[in-house]
Amino acid sequence: MAQAFLKLGFVRSGSTVRRSWIACIVTFLEARATRLSICQWGVPLWIMGRKRACPHRGVVGLQIVCMMLIFVNLTVLFSASHVSRSEPAVQSSRFLKRVETKLQELEASILDTSSSGSRSVVDVDGASGDVNFSTRTRGASSSTKTAGEFTDFLKDGMVAPVSFWVGHPQPGNEVDLLQYRGFQPERELFVPPFPLARPGHLGKKIVMDPSLFNQQQKDAFDKGWDTHRFNQYASDLIGPRREIPDCRPHQCRKKVYPSKLPTASVVICFHNEAFSALTRSIHTVIDRSPEHLIHEVILVDDGSDQEHLKKPLEVYLAQLPKLRLIRAARVGLIRARLVGAAVASGDVLIFLDSHIEATPHWLEPLLGPIAQSRTTVICPTIDTIDAQTLAYNTEILATSSTQVGGFDWALTFNWHFLPSSDHPAEATDPLKSPTMAGGLFAIDREYFDYLGAYDEGMDIWGAENLEISFRIWMCGGQLVISPCSRVGHIFRKSSAYKWRPGKDVLKINNIRLAEVWLDEYKLLYEERIGHTLGEFGSISERLELRKRLQCHSFKWYLHTVYPSLFVPSEAVARGAIRNQGDSTWCIDAPSPKEGEHPPVILYSCHGQGGNQLFYLSQGNEIRRDEQCFDSAGMLELTLYGCHSQRGNQQFVLRDDGSIYHPAHDKCIDLGLEVKKPLLVSCNGEATQKWAFQSSA
């Protein structure tokens, strides 16, 4: 183009030197724009400078500039091809098409390299963007996965096929995708520094349409859901790291913590966890924690049998600092945590699940309160990571929006908001919580042991979170939630655990909890299960622990720690609501899932409590725990969250046995035609008369 400028006379005024300078600049820009090599533009530029500038003044300056340009570009090209390659030279769709084609060739080849001693490699030329498929001799010491092994790994459904790209990782930014899956880094298949943000960047959701998948992708997608009960395919697309914005309340960013904080031993137990979810959990702990505060990260494998959690995991973890992997037999979460706690040596134990993401500055708010009081047990604010889209809820919560833990009399954990009178003075102060969810919390290591750790008689998981919550409060400690520590958690659509066949583990754990800690209030749980206790093992050691720690009564706990909890023993009437006109029918309603409002129905009386157990409160509410009968002007009844405002939720048990709804001036009738109790005009018939009958 520069030569054309000169020949066509576009540069007509001035000396030859001036024309040469302009030609030099234009040629340089042309060369950089088209990524020409030095041989294509540097040497001709030098010759052009000599031919045009030799007889004139200024030739030396022009030649020096040409030499500098050649030297600088030589350095850049050398660096790009041997050191960085951090920016893909070609980011066009044609380049990615060539990459995809070569990857398909790699997957289709399924080379048997065990006998030939060679391996297939996909290379990307950082300067030209060329994609080459070649075969190399493999050294005896190399532990890198071969093409055949990689394809087998891919076919096993461990990874999402479309999550593989070709490029070179930016140091300190994205890690080698194969490296995080257990491959040694040899620049074979990697995650590039994505020209655009990677999937899930900044916690954004990943939206996919499985109907557009090929068969291999669909199989991997379905297998991920079946195995892990969340979208493993999307998790694999995200990889081992993603950036999450700082979503703490603004006041937390000005919070100052003691200069000397205790060190933490982070214990993560896992059983057949998805590789990408597990490694992302590990990296968020390591990457987003001050190095001097992490004493160690202890991984306890609770008897996993999936192949990717064996040798590939060990190879990958060998590259990470301060990390210990303990292989255990299948003992369940509770005992696996006891294994991790037994080998920990940091000042504070931090228990985390294996499918979490810690956010920036998550650690100091957990260690600070423990540094001030060793009997403080603290949980982070748990954010939701959507099981379908892997979206991280980055909403910045005010203190009034932070929920704390509670429970109902089926001994099921739940969340609720604190009354405004119980909010702390400062927005950054931890909130007192009656119970914890149990998956994520920090506790002084010696205090954990002093307090009795976990009940070893409990199996797998379930109820251990309530048991330790009651024990903390009743035995001299306090349980709080920090609004300044945010940790995301994938909430599965359903449990992926395989329970022991023929054994109701959760019921046994709940009975042990009730018998040791609930005193006379244990009857409120027992009537939920029809007073059928069965065998639940010896509790003598736990009763002795309670005596030794000189713990408060459960009545003290209810009045002091959780006064807002509805206590069924204070109800006006309780039991199954049986119709007097046809005594075979009782009112029934399932316990609602979050966000649901199930209808109230009729069902044959069974005398086992459960879905037929209700209480009539002193405020004329028919309720089960925090759910009340409700009618919004319709004939049918639903269960809705109790609001204590009477109105739609006020039902009066009259002396004649009828249940009267003042807001609509109607009575509850036996609606056998629709198998539901209905609100109709009061008529005094037997089908409108009911009796509360306890199963005790």
Coordinates of C-alpha atoms in Angstrom, one line a residue, residues 4-425:
A4 CA 1.1 2.4 -4.3
F5 CA 0.9 5.7 -2.4
L6 CA 4.3 6.7 -3.8
K7 CA 3.7 5.5 -7.4
L8 CA 0.2 7.0 -7.6
G9 CA 1.4 10.4 -6.3
F10 CA -0.8 10.5 -3.2
V11 CA 2.2 12.0 -1.4
R12 CA 3.3 14.8 -3.8
S13 CA 4.8 17.5 -1.7
G14 CA 7.9 17.5 0.3
S15 CA 11.2 15.7 0.0
T16 CA 11.9 12.1 -0.7
V17 CA 12.7 11.6 2.9
R18 CA 9.3 12.9 3.9
R19 CA 7.7 10.5 1.4
S20 CA 9.9 7.7 2.8
W21 CA 8.9 8.4 6.4
I22 CA 5.2 8.4 5.4
A23 CA 5.7 5.2 3.5
C24 CA 7.5 3.7 6.5
I25 CA 4.6 4.5 8.8
V26 CA 1.9 3.3 6.4
T27 CA 3.7 0.1 5.7
F28 CA 4.2 -0.5 9.4
L29 CA 0.5 0.0 10.1
E30 CA -0.4 -2.2 7.2
A31 CA 1.9 -5.0 8.4
R32 CA 0.5 -4.8 12.0
A33 CA -3.1 -4.8 10.8
T34 CA -2.5 -7.9 8.7
R35 CA 0.0 -9.6 11.1
L36 CA 2.6 -10.0 8.4
S37 CA 5.9 -11.5 9.4
I38 CA 9.2 -9.5 9.5
C39 CA 10.3 -11.1 6.3
Q40 CA 7.2 -9.8 4.6
W41 CA 7.5 -6.2 5.6
G42 CA 10.6 -5.4 7.7
V43 CA 13.4 -6.1 5.1
P44 CA 11.6 -4.5 2.2
L45 CA 11.0 -1.5 4.4
W46 CA 14.7 -1.3 5.1
I47 CA 15.6 -1.6 1.4
M48 CA 13.0 1.0 0.6
G49 CA 14.6 3.3 3.2
R50 CA 18.0 2.9 1.7
K51 CA 16.9 3.3 -1.9
R52 CA 14.8 6.4 -1.2
A53 CA 16.7 8.1 1.5
C54 CA 20.4 7.3 0.7
P55 CA 21.2 10.5 -1.2
H56 CA 19.3 12.7 1.2
R57 CA 19.7 14.1 4.7
G58 CA 17.9 12.1 7.4
V59 CA 18.8 8.7 6.1
V60 CA 20.3 7.7 9.4
G61 CA 17.2 8.5 11.3
L62 CA 15.0 6.6 9.0
Q63 CA 17.3 3.5 9.1
I64 CA 17.4 3.7 12.9
V65 CA 13.6 3.8 13.1
C66 CA 13.3 0.8 10.7
M67 CA 15.7 -1.2 12.8
M68 CA 13.9 -0.3 16.0
L69 CA 10.6 -1.4 14.4
I70 CA 12.1 -4.7 13.3
F71 CA 13.6 -5.3 16.7
V72 CA 10.4 -4.5 18.6
N73 CA 8.2 -6.7 16.4
L74 CA 10.8 -9.5 16.5
T75 CA 10.6 -9.4 20.3
V76 CA 6.8 -9.3 20.3
L77 CA 6.5 -12.2 17.9
F78 CA 9.0 -14.3 19.8
S79 CA 7.2 -13.6 23.0
A80 CA 3.8 -14.4 21.6
S81 CA 4.9 -17.7 20.2
H82 CA 7.1 -18.9 23.1
V83 CA 5.9 -17.2 26.3
S84 CA 2.4 -15.8 26.5
R85 CA 0.0 -16.8 23.7
S86 CA -2.5 -15.2 26.1
E87 CA -4.5 -13.6 23.4
P88 CA -5.8 -15.8 20.6
A89 CA -4.4 -14.3 17.3
V90 CA -7.6 -15.0 15.5
Q91 CA -10.9 -14.8 17.2
S92 CA -13.1 -15.1 14.1
S93 CA -15.7 -17.7 13.6
R94 CA -13.6 -19.3 10.9
F95 CA -10.8 -19.9 13.5
L96 CA -13.2 -21.4 16.0
K97 CA -14.6 -23.5 13.2
R98 CA -11.2 -24.9 12.5
V99 CA -10.7 -25.6 16.2
E100 CA -14.0 -27.4 16.4
T101 CA -13.1 -29.5 13.3
K102 CA -9.8 -30.5 14.8
L103 CA -11.4 -31.4 18.1
Q104 CA -13.9 -33.6 16.3
E105 CA -11.0 -35.3 14.5
L106 CA -9.3 -35.8 17.9
E107 CA -12.5 -37.3 19.4
A108 CA -13.2 -39.4 16.4
S109 CA -9.7 -40.8 16.2
I110 CA -9.7 -42.7 19.5
L111 CA -6.1 -43.6 19.1
D112 CA -4.7 -46.6 21.0
T113 CA -1.5 -45.0 22.3
S114 CA -0.6 -47.6 24.9
S115 CA 1.1 -49.7 22.2
S116 CA 2.4 -47.1 19.9
G117 CA 3.9 -44.8 22.6
S118 CA 2.6 -41.7 20.8
R119 CA -0.1 -39.2 21.5
S120 CA -2.3 -36.8 19.6
V121 CA -1.9 -33.1 20.2
V122 CA -3.9 -30.1 19.0
D123 CA -1.7 -27.1 18.6
V124 CA -2.6 -23.5 18.0
D125 CA -0.2 -21.1 16.4
G126 CA -0.3 -18.0 18.5
A127 CA 0.7 -15.8 15.6
S128 CA -1.2 -17.2 12.6
G129 CA -4.1 -18.9 14.4
D130 CA -3.4 -22.2 12.5
V131 CA -4.7 -25.3 14.1
N132 CA -2.6 -28.4 13.7
F133 CA -3.3 -32.1 14.5
S134 CA -0.1 -34.1 15.0
T135 CA 1.3 -37.2 16.6
R136 CA 4.2 -37.0 19.0
T137 CA 6.4 -39.5 20.9
R138 CA 5.4 -39.7 24.5
G139 CA 8.0 -39.8 27.2
A140 CA 8.0 -42.6 29.7
S141 CA 7.6 -40.2 32.6
S142 CA 4.7 -38.3 31.1
S143 CA 1.4 -38.6 33.0
T144 CA -0.6 -36.5 30.5
K145 CA -3.8 -38.0 29.2
T146 CA -3.5 -39.3 25.6
A147 CA -6.1 -38.7 23.0
G148 CA -7.6 -42.1 23.5
E149 CA -7.7 -41.7 27.2
F150 CA -9.2 -38.3 26.9
T151 CA -11.9 -39.5 24.5
D152 CA -12.8 -42.3 26.8
F153 CA -13.0 -39.8 29.7
L154 CA -15.3 -37.7 27.5
K155 CA -17.5 -40.6 26.6
D156 CA -17.8 -41.6 30.3
G157 CA -19.9 -38.4 30.6
M158 CA -17.6 -36.8 33.2
V159 CA -17.3 -33.6 31.3
A160 CA -19.5 -31.5 29.0
P161 CA -18.1 -31.9 25.4
V162 CA -18.8 -28.3 24.4
S163 CA -16.8 -27.0 27.4
F164 CA -13.5 -27.6 25.6
W165 CA -11.8 -24.8 23.7
V166 CA -8.4 -24.3 22.3
G167 CA -6.0 -21.5 23.3
H168 CA -3.6 -20.7 26.0
P169 CA -4.5 -19.7 29.6
Q170 CA -3.7 -16.3 31.0
P171 CA -1.5 -16.9 34.1
G172 CA -3.5 -15.9 37.2
N173 CA -6.7 -15.8 35.2
E174 CA -8.1 -19.1 33.9
V175 CA -6.4 -22.5 34.5
D176 CA -5.9 -25.2 32.0
L177 CA -9.2 -27.0 31.7
L178 CA -7.6 -30.4 31.3
Q179 CA -5.3 -29.6 34.2
Y180 CA -8.2 -29.1 36.5
R181 CA -9.7 -32.3 35.4
G182 CA -6.6 -34.2 36.3
F183 CA -4.4 -33.7 33.3
Q184 CA -0.8 -32.5 33.5
P185 CA -0.4 -29.1 31.8
E186 CA 1.3 -29.5 28.5
R187 CA -0.6 -27.0 26.3
E188 CA -2.7 -29.6 24.7
L189 CA -6.4 -28.6 25.2
F190 CA -7.0 -25.6 27.3
V191 CA -9.5 -22.9 28.3
P192 CA -8.5 -19.6 26.5
P193 CA -8.6 -16.2 28.1
F194 CA -12.1 -15.9 26.6
P195 CA -12.4 -13.0 24.2
L196 CA -15.8 -12.6 25.7
A197 CA -16.7 -13.5 29.3
R198 CA -16.7 -17.3 30.1
P199 CA -20.1 -18.9 30.8
G200 CA -21.4 -18.0 34.2
H201 CA -19.1 -15.0 34.5
L202 CA -20.0 -12.7 37.5
G203 CA -22.5 -15.3 38.6
K204 CA -24.7 -14.9 35.5
K205 CA -27.0 -17.7 34.6
I206 CA -26.3 -20.2 31.9
V207 CA -29.4 -20.8 29.6
M208 CA -29.3 -23.8 27.4
D209 CA -31.8 -25.7 25.2
P210 CA -31.1 -29.4 25.4
S211 CA -33.3 -29.9 22.3
L212 CA -30.4 -28.4 20.3
F213 CA -27.8 -30.8 21.7
N214 CA -26.3 -33.7 19.7
Q215 CA -26.7 -37.1 21.2
Q216 CA -23.4 -37.1 23.0
Q217 CA -24.2 -33.7 24.6
K218 CA -27.7 -34.8 25.5
D219 CA -26.3 -38.0 27.2
A220 CA -23.8 -35.9 29.2
F221 CA -26.6 -33.4 30.2
D222 CA -29.0 -36.1 31.3
K223 CA -26.3 -38.1 33.2
G224 CA -25.3 -35.0 35.1
W225 CA -28.8 -34.4 36.3
D226 CA -29.4 -38.1 37.2
T227 CA -26.1 -38.4 39.1
H228 CA -25.9 -35.0 40.9
R229 CA -29.4 -33.6 40.9
F230 CA -28.2 -30.3 39.5
N231 CA -27.0 -29.1 36.0
Q232 CA -23.5 -30.6 36.0
Y233 CA -23.3 -29.7 32.3
A234 CA -23.5 -26.0 33.1
S235 CA -21.1 -26.5 36.0
D236 CA -18.5 -28.0 33.6
L237 CA -18.9 -25.0 31.3
I238 CA -18.1 -22.6 34.1
G239 CA -15.0 -24.6 35.1
P240 CA -13.0 -24.5 38.3
R241 CA -13.0 -20.7 38.6
R242 CA -15.4 -17.9 38.0
E243 CA -15.5 -14.3 39.2
I244 CA -18.3 -13.4 41.7
P245 CA -18.8 -9.8 42.5
D246 CA -18.6 -8.4 46.0
C247 CA -22.2 -8.7 47.2
R248 CA -21.7 -7.8 50.8
P249 CA -23.7 -4.9 52.3
H250 CA -21.8 -1.6 51.7
Q251 CA -21.1 -1.1 55.4
C252 CA -19.2 -4.4 55.5
R253 CA -16.6 -3.0 53.1
K254 CA -15.5 -0.6 55.8
K255 CA -15.4 -3.2 58.6
V256 CA -12.0 -3.5 60.3
Y257 CA -11.0 -6.8 61.9
P258 CA -8.3 -7.6 64.5
S259 CA -4.8 -7.6 63.0
K260 CA -4.2 -11.1 64.5
L261 CA -6.9 -13.6 63.6
P262 CA -6.9 -17.3 64.2
T263 CA -6.0 -19.7 61.4
A264 CA -8.5 -21.9 59.8
S265 CA -8.7 -25.6 58.9
V266 CA -11.3 -25.8 56.2
V267 CA -13.0 -29.3 56.1
I268 CA -14.8 -30.3 52.9
C269 CA -16.4 -33.7 52.8
F270 CA -17.7 -35.1 49.6
H271 CA -19.3 -38.3 48.2
N272 CA -19.4 -38.7 44.4
E273 CA -19.4 -35.0 43.8
A274 CA -19.2 -33.5 40.3
F275 CA -15.6 -32.7 39.6
S276 CA -16.2 -29.1 38.4
A277 CA -18.3 -28.3 41.5
L278 CA -15.7 -29.8 43.9
T279 CA -12.7 -28.0 42.3
R280 CA -14.6 -24.7 42.2
S281 CA -15.4 -25.1 45.9
I282 CA -11.7 -25.6 46.6
H283 CA -10.5 -22.8 44.5
T284 CA -12.9 -20.2 45.9
V285 CA -11.6 -21.1 49.4
I286 CA -7.9 -20.8 48.4
D287 CA -8.2 -17.9 45.9
R288 CA -10.4 -15.7 48.1
S289 CA -8.8 -16.1 51.4
P290 CA -5.7 -14.3 52.9
E291 CA -2.9 -16.9 52.5
H292 CA -1.8 -16.6 56.1
L293 CA -5.3 -17.3 57.5
I294 CA -5.7 -20.6 55.7
H295 CA -3.8 -23.2 57.7
E296 CA -5.0 -26.1 55.6
V297 CA -7.8 -27.4 53.4
I298 CA -8.8 -31.0 54.3
L299 CA -10.8 -33.0 51.8
V300 CA -12.5 -36.1 53.2
D301 CA -13.7 -38.5 50.5
D302 CA -16.7 -40.3 52.0
G303 CA -16.3 -43.5 50.0
S304 CA -16.7 -42.1 46.5
D305 CA -16.7 -44.7 43.7
Q306 CA -16.8 -42.5 40.6
E307 CA -13.6 -42.7 38.5
H308 CA -13.0 -39.0 38.2
L309 CA -12.6 -38.7 42.0
K310 CA -9.8 -41.3 42.1
K311 CA -6.5 -40.8 40.3
P312 CA -7.5 -37.7 38.3
L313 CA -8.4 -35.9 41.5
E314 CA -5.2 -36.9 43.2
V315 CA -3.1 -35.6 40.2
Y316 CA -5.0 -32.3 40.2
L317 CA -4.9 -31.7 44.0
A318 CA -1.1 -32.4 44.0
Q319 CA -0.7 -29.0 42.4
L320 CA -2.6 -27.0 45.1
P321 CA -1.1 -25.7 48.3
K322 CA -2.0 -26.5 51.9
L323 CA -4.3 -29.3 50.8
R324 CA -4.8 -32.8 52.3
L325 CA -7.0 -35.6 50.8
I326 CA -8.2 -38.3 53.2
R327 CA -9.8 -41.4 51.8
A328 CA -12.5 -42.9 54.1
A329 CA -14.9 -45.8 53.9
R330 CA -18.5 -44.9 53.4
V331 CA -19.4 -43.5 56.8
G332 CA -21.8 -40.6 56.0
L333 CA -21.4 -36.9 56.3
I334 CA -21.5 -36.7 60.1
R335 CA -18.7 -39.2 60.7
A336 CA -16.7 -37.9 57.7
R337 CA -16.6 -34.5 59.3
L338 CA -15.4 -36.1 62.5
V339 CA -12.6 -37.7 60.6
G340 CA -11.6 -34.3 59.1
A341 CA -11.8 -32.6 62.5
A342 CA -9.6 -35.2 64.1
V343 CA -6.7 -34.5 61.8
A344 CA -7.1 -30.7 61.7
S345 CA -4.6 -28.5 63.4
G346 CA -5.7 -25.0 62.7
D347 CA -7.2 -22.7 65.4
V348 CA -10.7 -22.8 63.8
L349 CA -12.6 -25.5 62.0
I350 CA -14.7 -24.3 59.0
F351 CA -17.0 -26.9 57.7
L352 CA -18.1 -26.4 54.1
D353 CA -20.2 -28.4 51.6
S354 CA -18.6 -29.6 48.3
H355 CA -20.7 -27.5 46.0
I356 CA -20.2 -24.0 47.2
E357 CA -18.6 -20.7 46.0
A358 CA -17.1 -18.4 48.5
T359 CA -17.2 -14.7 47.6
P360 CA -14.5 -12.1 48.2
H361 CA -13.7 -11.4 51.8
W362 CA -15.7 -14.3 53.1
L363 CA -13.2 -15.5 55.7
E364 CA -12.4 -12.6 58.0
P365 CA -16.0 -12.0 59.1
L366 CA -16.1 -15.6 60.3
L367 CA -12.8 -15.5 62.2
G368 CA -13.2 -12.1 63.8
P369 CA -16.1 -13.0 66.2
I370 CA -14.4 -16.2 67.2
A371 CA -11.2 -14.2 68.0
Q372 CA -13.3 -12.1 70.4
S373 CA -15.2 -15.1 71.9
R374 CA -14.2 -18.7 71.5
T375 CA -17.7 -19.9 72.4
T376 CA -19.2 -18.1 69.4
V377 CA -20.1 -20.3 66.5
I378 CA -20.7 -18.4 63.3
C379 CA -22.2 -19.2 59.9
P380 CA -21.9 -17.2 56.7
T381 CA -24.9 -15.8 54.9
I382 CA -25.8 -18.6 52.4
D383 CA -26.6 -17.4 48.9
T384 CA -28.5 -19.5 46.4
I385 CA -26.8 -20.9 43.4
D386 CA -29.6 -22.1 41.1
A387 CA -29.4 -25.8 40.4
Q388 CA -30.6 -25.4 36.8
T389 CA -28.8 -22.3 35.5
L390 CA -25.9 -22.1 38.1
A391 CA -26.8 -18.4 38.5
Y392 CA -25.4 -16.9 41.7
N393 CA -27.8 -14.7 43.6
T394 CA -25.7 -11.5 44.0
E395 CA -28.4 -9.4 45.5
I396 CA -26.9 -7.1 48.2
L397 CA -29.1 -7.8 51.3
A398 CA -29.9 -5.4 54.1
T399 CA -29.7 -6.7 57.6
S400 CA -33.5 -6.7 57.8
S401 CA -33.5 -9.1 54.8
T402 CA -31.0 -11.6 56.2
Q403 CA -32.8 -14.7 57.4
V404 CA -31.9 -16.8 60.4
G405 CA -32.4 -20.5 61.2
G406 CA -35.4 -22.0 62.9
F407 CA -37.2 -25.3 63.1
D408 CA -40.7 -26.8 63.3
W409 CA -41.9 -29.6 65.5
A410 CA -41.3 -32.2 62.9
L411 CA -37.7 -31.2 63.7
T412 CA -37.2 -29.8 60.2
F413 CA -34.9 -26.9 59.7
N414 CA -36.4 -23.7 58.2
W415 CA -35.5 -20.1 57.6
H416 CA -37.3 -17.0 59.0
F417 CA -36.8 -13.3 59.4
L418 CA -35.8 -11.9 62.8
P419 CA -38.3 -9.5 64.5
S420 CA -37.1 -5.9 64.1
S421 CA -36.6 -5.7 67.8
D422 CA -33.9 -8.4 67.5
H423 CA -31.9 -6.7 64.8
P424 CA -28.3 -5.8 65.9
A425 CA -27.3 -2.2 66.5

